[in-house]
Amino acid sequence: MHYLSRASKAINVANRTYRIGSNHYYRLAIPYSGWNEHGFCSNSRNSNRKDDNNVVDLSQYPTDKIRNFSIIAHVDHGKSTIADRLLELTGTIKRGHGVAQYLDKLQVERERGITVKAQTATMFYDYNLKESSTNYLLNLIDTPGHVDFSYEVSRSLAACQGALLVVDAAQGVQAQTVANFYLAFESNLTIIPVINKIDQPTADPDRVKEQLKSMFDLDPSDVLLTSAKTGQGLEHVLPAVIERIPPPPGKSDSNLRMFLLDSYYDEYKGVICHVAVVDGSLCKSDKISSIATGQSYEVLDVGIMHPELRSTGFLLTGQVGYVVSGMRSTKEARVGDTLFHSRKTVEPLPGFKPAKHMVFSGLYPADGSDFEALSHAIERLTCNDASVSVARESSTALGLGFRCGFLGLLHMDVFHQRLEQEHGTHIISTVPTVPYIFEYSDGSKVEVQNPGAFTSDPKIRVVASWEPTVLATIIIPSEYVGAVINLCSERRGEQLEYSFIDSQRAFMKYRLPLREIVVDFYNELKSITSGYASFDYEDSEYVASDVVKLDILLNGQPVDAMATIVHKLKAQRVGRELVDKLKKYIDRQMFEITIQAAIGSKVIARETISAMRKNVLAKCYGGDVTRKKKLLEKQKEGKKRMKRVGSVDIPQEAFHAILKVS
């Protein structure tokens, strides 16, 4: 007999019938062909094939036999490939399954080769130690590597007690390696350093060990050497996880407390919540409540990700799984929330800081009649990405649309791509902006996310303004130090730290205005360093800055969708670049078009697109000159009238072109 933590719940393992709580009887079954008596898949090592009636008994895994860990690394250092190999090693997925990066399930993830959403997989591992075998339940969380998705990483680490810090054997420690290390370090996680890709010809594990020692004070003897591509050294990873990472610290005899890690919307099941059970246990048909919203729900389904959803009927202390509770919208499932049994009193778990949106952009349908389709697509997509903020807005140039907030430029780009791929929408996006704070002469302070919301009342003037900054970490080869310092100076950066990791690589820390890095800074950095630079940033405080609103006018009429806020010192150059680009993309009309960049009533740049001219004198072969003058004057009057009532067509390419102007 095995006993659960909640009182009077006997589990009869022999008959496979379980009683948990009052009037709850069911089998703990995961319908999967080929499970052995230890609860392992038949292609796992040391497994003996049994009949299809065998089940996985989660009660065999108290907290001391559970390990929760994540994989963190810089972009393209091999996180997802290592996750694949570990899933194969434990028999969770079949070898040669034909799908690389199995946990990367979005089309945009497979096309770009990046991880956008953190994914969880439960593995069962038979650990042999000193001629005895013990079964362990391992929860693996594969996290994104790009800075824009560090919010996903922080949520994932909250459910873990340890992390595999993966570093490329050829590239060594890079900027996001540093950022992810400190995320894990601040969360008090046990860190296991793993040097991956040791099979590469340019691999230098000894140099990378020295970098880990100098940067993070990690003992070189603790480093694991692996190659996810060939499988070399991977047999040491899971034993290290079991030996070094502590079990979950929860109390099995306490009231239920669950941490809500993530949620997404499924068309058939509704909202599916990913949860970590910190204390107590959860059963199907239980009544649970949310501390954040105060609403109560009935648990309709509960189970683990193996790696697909597998219903188990309950989750115990320390286990990570999913819950289906009949929530109608992901807005009810607030990330970082504490879920508990209804009519019980519990202390809330420490939650997350709300997502801080760093970039704002307007989204409009390319065809104004498609607004409802775009609205529906954005609503469905935000069900699977709760870190996007959405508010309706209207533009005189583009009609009805949405003002969306994103965690970064890549996050915005991925969101646009998913709108087009998954929902078939065609959109126009405005120039990305960052939030500013303005103080006006009447004493009011306003945060401005949309330049169109900037006050145009001449009686109210701006007396002070503040812009957001970031703390940027840059790691580069030593020979590019001078070029990078020049680039950061041009972008109004303030150097905070400068040191050498080793004889070949330099570490730099700058305070930079967010506006200066949000569009093309990373591309410029990669260009001047021949692609060897790595870059990461975290948001910092607002600092006083002299910024102004730059308007674009076509034939004297402002185009609100093209307005932007820039630093006063750069306004002249940015205005000149904007009008030059627009001149290339706006088609000629039958009337003259003037393109102007203006600050208030002062025009700082201008270009003119000449009118297409019809030769009205072609039929005049001779005769008096006054006849020709009369025809030209008539044409001139007609062009004035067209200019007065005509509208300028702005192609979508024009909006894309001005994205690169900073």
Short mmCIF file of N, CA and C in Angstrom, two decimals, residues 83 116 256 338 366 390 397 562 585:
data_model
loop_
_atom_site.label_atom_id
_atom_site.label_comp_id
_atom_site.label_asym_id
_atom_site.label_seq_id
_atom_site.Cartn_x
_atom_site.Cartn_y
_atom_site.Cartn_z
N ALA A 83 17.50 19.08 -25.35
CA ALA A 83 16.19 18.63 -24.87
C ALA A 83 15.72 17.41 -25.67
N VAL A 116 10.37 30.40 -28.92
CA VAL A 116 9.56 31.57 -28.55
C VAL A 116 8.79 31.30 -27.27
N LEU A 256 -3.43 22.75 -0.55
CA LEU A 256 -2.96 22.89 -1.93
C LEU A 256 -2.58 24.34 -2.23
N THR A 338 -1.67 32.26 -7.73
CA THR A 338 -1.70 31.10 -6.85
C THR A 338 -3.09 30.48 -6.90
N ALA A 366 -4.38 46.01 -43.99
CA ALA A 366 -3.98 46.59 -45.27
C ALA A 366 -5.21 47.04 -46.06
N VAL A 390 -3.02 45.09 -25.91
CA VAL A 390 -3.78 45.50 -27.10
C VAL A 390 -4.80 46.56 -26.70
N ALA A 397 -5.14 58.49 -41.38
CA ALA A 397 -4.55 57.97 -42.61
C ALA A 397 -4.88 56.50 -42.84
N MET A 562 2.69 58.22 -39.11
CA MET A 562 4.12 58.32 -39.36
C MET A 562 4.82 59.24 -38.36
N TYR A 585 9.25 55.97 -52.30
CA TYR A 585 8.19 54.96 -52.26
C TYR A 585 6.80 55.48 -52.62
#
